[in-house]
């Protein structure tokens, strides 16, 4: 509704009509509703930039690996010139990219690094000077550029200013030059060079020793100042001051009480009887699936191809391959369950104290809800959105069930107001356990499942 009102008020300038019909609603709002500001219409012309919480992937060059292995295999006969394969520093580039898949509608800002080597550093520097002095920059500042168009330019620069044979380390010279030029064009400034000698500056232990005896306020002030120094890379590494402070605190803790290396589990390893079969036969498997209603007992997914038969008590821990010790799980839930003994036919947790909330699960990409806010221009869009929400609901159910080590989730509702999710637990599962992780869980939902989620509620079934 926020969206609809916002859109209605934006008017003709952004493709709407001159008149807006506003229906007055009376309702009992429990929370402040962040009504869309009509001025936000501007964002249609100039999309807001979102900074991704991760860096783009960088592949390690197979050539470097080959060079190293040749050197190792030759027993020293093959000499690598280290100055040619070990970078001396990097240029930091910041570029806004338009998303080609999304018809260039969404923009993302990325920070990427261009490695420089002893023999390429001066070439890069003179290339940067040259680019600054040319007139081609307007075209290059666009967020979306045609790859072929860029290549034709880059190839010319390389042949004029670089030696492809020695300078194309890791086969990245083309993309490196493109980054440099795009950075200069978009920012009207040259990318800053950070020499690896600066590494010392980013030694957390050194900072930890520095602040170890500071009182809290002074420590905060010191770290805030350090973090905010414009020439430092802390913001690139940690994104926010709080993360930086957390990292320093961890380093301090390690100095005060070094982590004790614990030995691997002292649980006895049970001998596996080779007579036992690891899997049920097809007939028995079918029987288990039928018993479990042809659905994953943990998350409820009922796509036949995704269903597997799991050992409730893992086979490796002496669990029997029997109907009684078997349950139907989907591939995802089975993988997440791992080596835990969890009976998802059971609705009450057997744990006496809560386990850590594990949010490290890999999310199937189709589960993530698209970054755009829900706006339902057609029933199809609405249905698509509902399907995506269903996937989010499934992932949430999985996380909570695994947290309680049983099928603790009675249901998860999609809540419209405030937009978010309501989690209902079967009685006998203490909601306080999960409530302790509410912020963490909501953050996870926003990052991984549904960026628009505003709230989660955790209740027991009888309150629903
Ligand atoms: Zn599942």
Coordinates of C-alpha atoms and ligand atoms in Angstrom, one line a residue:
X1 CA 0.0 0.0 0.0
X2 CA 2.9 2.3 0.8
X3 CA 4.1 1.7 -2.7
X4 CA 0.7 2.3 -4.3
X5 CA 0.2 5.6 -2.5
X6 CA 3.7 6.6 -3.3
X7 CA 3.2 5.9 -7.0
X8 CA -0.1 7.6 -7.1
X9 CA 1.3 10.8 -5.7
X10 CA 4.2 11.0 -8.1
X11 CA 1.9 12.0 -11.0
X12 CA 2.4 12.6 -14.6
X13 CA 6.1 13.4 -14.6
X14 CA 6.9 9.8 -13.9
X15 CA 4.3 8.2 -16.1
X16 CA 1.3 8.4 -13.9
X17 CA -2.0 10.3 -14.2
X18 CA -2.8 13.8 -13.2
X19 CA -5.3 12.7 -10.7
X20 CA -4.9 10.3 -7.8
X21 CA -7.8 8.6 -6.0
X22 CA -6.9 8.2 -2.4
X23 CA -9.0 5.8 -0.5
X24 CA -9.0 6.6 3.2
X25 CA -8.3 3.7 5.4
X26 CA -8.9 3.5 9.1
X27 CA -6.8 1.0 10.9
X28 CA -5.0 0.3 14.1
X29 CA -1.3 0.7 13.2
X30 CA 1.0 -0.7 15.8
X31 CA 4.1 0.7 14.2
X32 CA 5.2 3.7 12.3
X33 CA 4.6 3.2 8.6
X34 CA 7.3 4.6 6.5
X35 CA 5.1 6.1 3.8
X36 CA 6.7 6.6 0.5
X37 CA 7.7 10.2 0.0
X38 CA 6.4 11.7 -3.2
X39 CA 9.8 13.2 -3.8
X40 CA 11.1 9.7 -4.1
X41 CA 9.8 9.8 -7.7
X42 CA 13.2 11.2 -8.5
X43 CA 14.6 7.8 -7.9
X44 CA 13.0 6.7 -11.1
X45 CA 15.2 9.0 -13.1
X46 CA 18.3 8.5 -10.9
X47 CA 18.2 5.0 -9.4
X48 CA 19.6 4.8 -5.9
X49 CA 22.9 3.0 -5.8
X50 CA 23.1 -0.1 -3.7
X51 CA 26.5 -1.3 -2.5
X52 CA 26.7 -5.0 -2.6
X53 CA 27.8 -6.6 0.6
X54 CA 30.4 -8.7 -1.2
X55 CA 33.2 -8.3 -3.8
X56 CA 32.9 -9.7 -7.3
X57 CA 34.7 -13.0 -7.7
X58 CA 38.2 -13.0 -8.8
X59 CA 39.7 -16.1 -10.3
X60 CA 43.3 -17.1 -9.7
X61 CA 45.1 -17.3 -12.9
X62 CA 45.9 -20.8 -14.0
X63 CA 49.1 -19.4 -15.4
X64 CA 50.5 -18.5 -12.0
X65 CA 49.6 -21.9 -10.7
X66 CA 51.4 -23.5 -13.7
X67 CA 54.5 -21.4 -13.1
X68 CA 54.6 -22.4 -9.5
X69 CA 54.1 -26.0 -10.1
X70 CA 56.7 -26.0 -12.9
X71 CA 59.2 -24.5 -10.5
X72 CA 58.4 -27.0 -7.8
X73 CA 58.5 -30.0 -10.2
X74 CA 61.8 -29.0 -11.8
X75 CA 63.5 -29.0 -8.4
X76 CA 64.7 -25.4 -8.8
X77 CA 65.9 -25.6 -12.5
X78 CA 63.0 -23.6 -13.6
X79 CA 63.3 -20.2 -12.1
X80 CA 60.3 -18.0 -11.6
X81 CA 61.0 -14.3 -11.6
X82 CA 59.1 -13.5 -8.5
X83 CA 59.0 -9.8 -9.2
X84 CA 57.0 -10.6 -12.3
X85 CA 54.4 -12.7 -10.6
X86 CA 54.1 -11.1 -7.2
X87 CA 52.3 -7.8 -7.3
X88 CA 53.7 -4.8 -5.5
X89 CA 50.4 -3.1 -4.9
X90 CA 47.0 -2.4 -6.2
X91 CA 44.9 0.4 -7.6
X92 CA 41.5 0.7 -6.0
X93 CA 38.7 1.3 -8.5
X94 CA 35.1 2.2 -7.8
X95 CA 32.7 1.6 -10.6
X96 CA 29.0 1.7 -10.9
X97 CA 27.7 -1.1 -13.2
X98 CA 24.2 -1.3 -14.7
X99 CA 22.7 -4.7 -14.6
X100 CA 22.5 -6.0 -18.2
X101 CA 20.0 -8.8 -17.3
X102 CA 17.6 -6.3 -15.8
X103 CA 17.5 -4.0 -18.8
X104 CA 20.0 -1.7 -17.1
X105 CA 17.4 -0.7 -14.5
X106 CA 19.4 -1.5 -11.4
X107 CA 22.8 -0.1 -10.6
X108 CA 25.4 -1.5 -8.4
X109 CA 28.6 0.1 -7.2
X110 CA 31.6 -2.2 -6.9
X111 CA 35.0 -1.7 -5.4
X112 CA 37.6 -3.7 -7.3
X113 CA 41.4 -3.9 -7.3
X114 CA 43.8 -3.8 -10.1
X115 CA 47.1 -5.5 -9.3
X116 CA 50.3 -3.8 -10.4
X117 CA 53.7 -5.5 -10.6
X118 CA 57.2 -4.2 -10.5
X119 CA 57.5 -4.1 -14.3
X120 CA 54.0 -2.9 -15.0
X121 CA 53.6 -0.1 -12.3
X122 CA 55.2 2.6 -14.4
X123 CA 53.2 1.5 -17.5
X124 CA 50.0 1.7 -15.6
X125 CA 50.9 5.2 -14.3
X126 CA 51.7 6.5 -17.7
X127 CA 48.5 4.9 -19.1
X128 CA 46.5 6.7 -16.3
X129 CA 48.1 10.0 -17.3
X130 CA 47.3 9.4 -20.9
X131 CA 43.7 8.5 -20.2
X132 CA 43.2 11.6 -18.1
X133 CA 44.4 13.7 -21.0
X134 CA 42.1 12.2 -23.7
X135 CA 38.6 13.2 -24.7
X136 CA 37.0 9.8 -24.8
X137 CA 35.9 9.9 -21.3
X138 CA 32.2 10.9 -21.7
X139 CA 31.4 7.7 -23.5
X140 CA 33.3 5.6 -20.9
X141 CA 31.4 7.0 -17.9
X142 CA 28.3 5.1 -18.8
X143 CA 27.2 2.4 -16.4
X144 CA 26.6 0.0 -19.2
X145 CA 29.1 -0.5 -22.0
X146 CA 29.2 -2.9 -24.8
X147 CA 32.0 -5.5 -24.3
X148 CA 33.0 -5.6 -27.9
X149 CA 33.2 -1.8 -28.1
X150 CA 35.4 -1.7 -25.1
X151 CA 37.6 -4.5 -26.3
X152 CA 38.4 -2.7 -29.6
X153 CA 39.7 0.3 -27.6
X154 CA 41.6 -1.8 -25.1
X155 CA 43.4 -3.9 -27.7
X156 CA 44.7 -0.7 -29.2
X157 CA 45.9 0.6 -25.9
X158 CA 47.6 -2.6 -25.1
X159 CA 49.5 -2.8 -28.4
X160 CA 50.6 0.8 -28.0
X161 CA 51.5 0.8 -24.3
X162 CA 52.0 -2.7 -23.0
X163 CA 53.8 -5.9 -23.8
X164 CA 51.2 -8.6 -24.1
X165 CA 53.7 -11.3 -23.5
X166 CA 55.0 -10.1 -20.2
X167 CA 52.4 -7.7 -18.9
X168 CA 49.2 -9.7 -19.3
X169 CA 49.7 -11.4 -16.0
X170 CA 46.9 -13.8 -15.1
X171 CA 45.3 -12.8 -18.5
X172 CA 43.7 -9.9 -16.8
X173 CA 45.3 -6.9 -18.5
X174 CA 42.2 -6.3 -20.7
X175 CA 39.8 -6.2 -17.8
X176 CA 42.2 -4.3 -15.6
X177 CA 42.6 -1.5 -18.1
X178 CA 38.8 -1.4 -18.5
X179 CA 38.4 -0.9 -14.8
X180 CA 41.0 1.8 -14.7
X181 CA 39.4 3.8 -17.5
X182 CA 35.8 3.4 -16.2
X183 CA 36.9 4.5 -12.8
X184 CA 38.6 7.6 -14.2
X185 CA 35.6 8.4 -16.4
X186 CA 33.0 7.9 -13.7
X187 CA 34.8 9.5 -10.8
X188 CA 36.8 12.2 -12.6
X189 CA 39.7 11.1 -10.5
X190 CA 42.5 8.6 -10.8
X191 CA 42.4 5.4 -8.9
X192 CA 44.4 5.5 -5.7
X193 CA 47.4 3.2 -5.6
X194 CA 48.0 1.3 -2.4
X195 CA 51.5 -0.3 -2.1
X196 CA 51.6 -3.6 -0.3
X197 CA 54.1 -2.1 2.0
X198 CA 51.0 -0.6 3.6
X199 CA 50.0 -4.0 4.8
X200 CA 51.5 -3.1 8.1
X201 CA 48.9 -0.4 8.5
X202 CA 46.1 -3.1 8.5
X203 CA 47.6 -5.3 11.1
X204 CA 44.7 -5.7 13.5
X205 CA 47.0 -7.1 16.2
X206 CA 49.0 -3.9 16.3
X207 CA 45.8 -1.9 16.7
X208 CA 44.6 -4.4 19.4
X209 CA 47.9 -3.9 21.3
X210 CA 47.4 -0.2 21.0
X211 CA 43.9 -0.1 22.5
X212 CA 44.1 -3.1 24.8
X213 CA 44.2 -0.9 28.0
X214 CA 42.0 1.9 26.7
X215 CA 38.8 2.6 28.6
X216 CA 35.7 1.9 26.3
X217 CA 34.9 5.5 25.3
X218 CA 38.5 6.3 24.4
X219 CA 38.8 3.0 22.5
X220 CA 35.7 3.8 20.5
X221 CA 37.0 7.3 19.8
X222 CA 40.4 6.0 18.7
X223 CA 38.9 3.3 16.4
X224 CA 36.3 5.7 15.0
X225 CA 39.2 8.1 14.0
X226 CA 41.3 5.3 12.6
X227 CA 38.3 3.9 10.6
X228 CA 37.4 7.3 9.2
X229 CA 40.8 8.3 7.9
X230 CA 40.1 8.9 4.2
X231 CA 43.4 7.3 3.0
X232 CA 42.7 4.0 4.8
X233 CA 41.0 1.0 3.4
X234 CA 39.1 0.0 6.5
X235 CA 35.8 0.9 4.9
X236 CA 36.5 -1.4 2.1
X237 CA 37.4 -4.3 4.3
X238 CA 34.8 -3.9 7.1
X239 CA 32.1 -1.7 5.6
X240 CA 30.9 -0.4 8.9
X241 CA 32.6 0.9 12.1
X242 CA 30.8 -1.7 14.2
X243 CA 32.3 -4.5 12.2
X244 CA 35.7 -3.0 12.4
X245 CA 35.3 -2.6 16.2
X246 CA 34.1 -6.2 16.5
X247 CA 37.2 -7.4 14.6
X248 CA 39.5 -5.4 16.9
X249 CA 37.7 -6.7 20.0
X250 CA 38.2 -10.2 18.8
X251 CA 42.0 -9.5 18.3
X252 CA 42.1 -8.1 21.8
X253 CA 40.4 -11.2 23.2
X254 CA 42.9 -13.4 21.4
X255 CA 45.8 -11.5 23.0
X256 CA 44.3 -11.6 26.5
X257 CA 43.3 -15.3 26.3
X258 CA 44.7 -17.1 23.3
X259 CA 42.2 -19.6 21.8
X260 CA 42.6 -23.1 23.2
X261 CA 42.9 -25.6 20.4
X262 CA 40.3 -28.3 21.2
X263 CA 40.9 -31.8 20.2
X264 CA 38.4 -33.4 17.8
X265 CA 35.3 -35.0 19.4
X266 CA 36.0 -37.6 22.0
X267 CA 32.9 -39.5 21.1
X268 CA 33.7 -43.1 20.4
X269 CA 33.6 -44.0 16.7
X270 CA 31.2 -46.9 16.5
X271 CA 32.2 -49.7 14.2
X272 CA 30.0 -50.0 11.2
X273 CA 28.6 -53.4 10.6
X274 CA 29.4 -54.2 7.0
X275 CA 26.4 -56.5 6.9
X276 CA 24.1 -53.5 7.3
X277 CA 22.9 -51.9 4.1
X278 CA 23.5 -48.2 3.8
X279 CA 20.2 -47.7 2.0
X280 CA 16.7 -49.1 2.1
X281 CA 15.6 -50.8 -1.1
X282 CA 13.4 -48.9 -3.5
X283 CA 10.2 -50.6 -2.2
X284 CA 10.9 -49.6 1.4
X285 CA 11.9 -46.1 0.3
X286 CA 8.6 -45.7 -1.3
X287 CA 6.9 -46.9 1.8
X288 CA 8.7 -44.1 3.9
X289 CA 7.8 -41.4 1.4
X290 CA 4.1 -42.6 1.4
X291 CA 4.1 -42.6 5.2
X292 CA 5.5 -39.0 5.2
X293 CA 3.0 -37.8 2.7
X294 CA 5.5 -37.4 -0.2
X295 CA 6.8 -34.2 1.4
X296 CA 10.0 -33.1 3.2
X297 CA 9.2 -33.4 6.9
X298 CA 11.4 -30.4 7.7
X299 CA 10.4 -27.7 5.2
X300 CA 7.4 -29.2 3.5
X301 CA 8.6 -29.1 -0.1
X302 CA 6.8 -31.8 -2.1
X303 CA 8.7 -31.8 -5.4
X304 CA 9.2 -35.5 -6.0
X305 CA 12.6 -35.2 -7.6
X306 CA 14.0 -33.4 -4.6
X307 CA 13.0 -35.9 -1.9
X308 CA 15.5 -38.2 -0.3
X309 CA 15.4 -40.8 2.5
X310 CA 17.4 -39.8 5.5
X311 CA 18.8 -41.7 8.5
X312 CA 17.3 -40.0 11.6
X313 CA 20.3 -41.2 13.5
X314 CA 23.1 -41.0 11.0
X315 CA 24.4 -44.3 9.6
X316 CA 28.0 -43.2 10.5
X317 CA 26.9 -42.9 14.1
X318 CA 25.5 -46.4 14.2
X319 CA 22.0 -45.5 13.0
X320 CA 20.1 -48.5 11.5
X321 CA 18.8 -48.6 8.0
X322 CA 15.2 -49.3 9.0
X323 CA 11.8 -47.8 8.4
X324 CA 11.8 -46.5 11.9
X325 CA 15.1 -44.7 11.6
X326 CA 14.1 -43.2 8.2
X327 CA 12.4 -40.0 7.3
X328 CA 11.7 -38.1 4.1
X329 CA 13.7 -34.9 3.6
X330 CA 14.4 -32.7 0.6
X331 CA 18.0 -32.5 -0.7
X332 CA 18.5 -29.1 1.0
X333 CA 17.2 -30.1 4.4
X334 CA 19.1 -33.3 4.3
X335 CA 22.3 -31.5 3.5
X336 CA 21.7 -28.9 6.3
X337 CA 20.9 -31.7 8.8
X338 CA 24.3 -33.1 8.2
X339 CA 25.6 -35.4 11.0
X340 CA 22.9 -34.5 13.5
X341 CA 20.4 -36.8 14.9
X342 CA 17.1 -35.1 14.3
X343 CA 13.7 -36.7 14.1
X344 CA 11.4 -34.4 12.1
X345 CA 8.4 -36.5 13.0
X346 CA 8.7 -35.1 16.4
X347 CA 7.2 -31.7 17.2
X348 CA 8.9 -30.9 20.5
X349 CA 12.6 -30.2 20.9
X350 CA 14.6 -32.7 22.9
X351 CA 17.3 -30.2 23.5
X352 CA 17.5 -28.8 27.1
X353 CA 19.6 -25.8 26.1
X354 CA 19.5 -24.1 22.7
X355 CA 22.1 -24.7 20.1
X356 CA 23.8 -21.9 18.2
X357 CA 21.6 -20.5 15.4
X358 CA 23.2 -21.7 12.2
X359 CA 22.7 -19.2 9.4
X360 CA 25.5 -20.5 7.2
X361 CA 23.2 -22.5 5.0
X362 CA 23.7 -22.1 1.3
X363 CA 20.5 -20.7 -0.2
X364 CA 19.2 -21.9 -3.5
X365 CA 19.4 -19.0 -5.8
X366 CA 15.8 -19.2 -6.8
X367 CA 14.9 -18.8 -3.2
X368 CA 16.0 -15.2 -3.0
X369 CA 13.3 -12.6 -3.6
X370 CA 14.3 -10.1 -6.2
X371 CA 15.6 -6.8 -5.0
X372 CA 12.6 -4.8 -6.3
X373 CA 9.9 -3.9 -3.9
X374 CA 6.6 -5.7 -4.4
X375 CA 4.3 -3.8 -6.7
X376 CA 1.6 -5.7 -8.2
X377 CA 0.7 -4.4 -11.6
X378 CA -0.8 -7.7 -12.6
X379 CA -2.1 -10.9 -11.1
X380 CA 0.9 -12.6 -12.6
X381 CA 3.3 -10.4 -10.7
X382 CA 1.4 -10.9 -7.5
X383 CA 1.5 -14.7 -8.0
X384 CA 5.3 -14.6 -8.8
X385 CA 5.8 -12.6 -5.6
X386 CA 3.7 -15.1 -3.6
X387 CA 5.8 -18.0 -5.0
X388 CA 9.0 -16.2 -4.0
X389 CA 7.6 -15.6 -0.5
X390 CA 6.7 -19.3 -0.3
X391 CA 10.3 -20.1 -0.9
X392 CA 11.4 -17.7 1.8
X393 CA 8.9 -19.3 4.1
X394 CA 10.3 -22.7 3.3
X395 CA 13.9 -21.5 4.0
X396 CA 12.8 -19.9 7.3
X397 CA 11.0 -23.1 8.3
X398 CA 14.1 -25.1 7.7
X399 CA 16.3 -22.7 9.7
X400 CA 14.0 -22.7 12.7
X401 CA 13.4 -26.5 12.6
X402 CA 17.1 -27.2 12.5
X403 CA 17.6 -24.7 15.3
X404 CA 15.2 -26.7 17.6
X405 CA 16.4 -30.0 16.3
X406 CA 12.8 -31.2 15.5
X407 CA 9.8 -30.1 13.5
X408 CA 9.1 -27.2 15.8
X409 CA 7.4 -25.0 13.2
X410 CA 3.7 -25.2 13.1
X411 CA 3.5 -22.7 10.4
X412 CA 5.1 -19.6 9.0
X413 CA 2.8 -16.9 7.7
X414 CA 3.4 -14.2 5.3
X415 CA 2.4 -11.0 7.1
X416 CA 1.3 -8.0 5.1
X417 CA 1.3 -5.5 7.8
X418 CA 3.9 -4.8 8.9
X419 CA 5.3 -6.7 6.0
X420 CA 7.2 -9.7 7.2
X421 CA 6.9 -13.1 8.6
X422 CA 5.0 -14.7 11.5
X423 CA 6.6 -17.9 12.9
X424 CA 4.3 -20.2 15.0
X425 CA 5.9 -22.9 17.0
X426 CA 4.4 -26.1 18.4
X427 CA 3.9 -25.9 22.1
X428 CA 6.9 -27.3 24.1
X429 CA 9.4 -25.3 22.1
X430 CA 10.5 -22.2 24.0
X431 CA 10.1 -19.2 21.7
X432 CA 12.5 -17.3 23.9
X433 CA 15.3 -19.3 22.4
X434 CA 14.6 -18.0 19.0
X435 CA 13.6 -14.5 20.2
X436 CA 17.2 -14.0 21.4
X437 CA 18.3 -14.2 17.7
X438 CA 15.4 -12.1 16.3
X439 CA 17.6 -9.3 15.0
X440 CA 20.2 -11.7 13.6
X441 CA 17.4 -13.7 11.9
X442 CA 15.7 -10.6 10.5
X443 CA 19.0 -9.4 9.1
X444 CA 19.5 -12.8 7.5
X445 CA 16.0 -12.7 6.0
X446 CA 16.7 -9.2 4.6
X447 CA 20.1 -10.2 3.2
X448 CA 19.3 -13.6 1.8
X449 CA 15.6 -14.2 1.5
X450 CA 13.5 -11.1 1.2
X451 CA 15.0 -7.6 1.3
X452 CA 11.7 -6.0 2.0
X453 CA 11.0 -7.9 5.2
X454 CA 10.4 -5.4 8.0
X455 CA 9.5 -7.6 10.9
X456 CA 9.3 -11.2 12.2
X457 CA 7.1 -12.4 15.0
X458 CA 7.7 -15.6 16.9
X459 CA 4.7 -17.1 18.7
X460 CA 3.5 -20.5 19.9
X461 CA 0.8 -22.2 18.1
X462 CA -2.0 -21.6 20.7
X463 CA -1.6 -17.8 20.5
X464 CA -2.2 -17.9 16.7
Ligands
LIG1 ZN1 13.2 -29.6 3.0

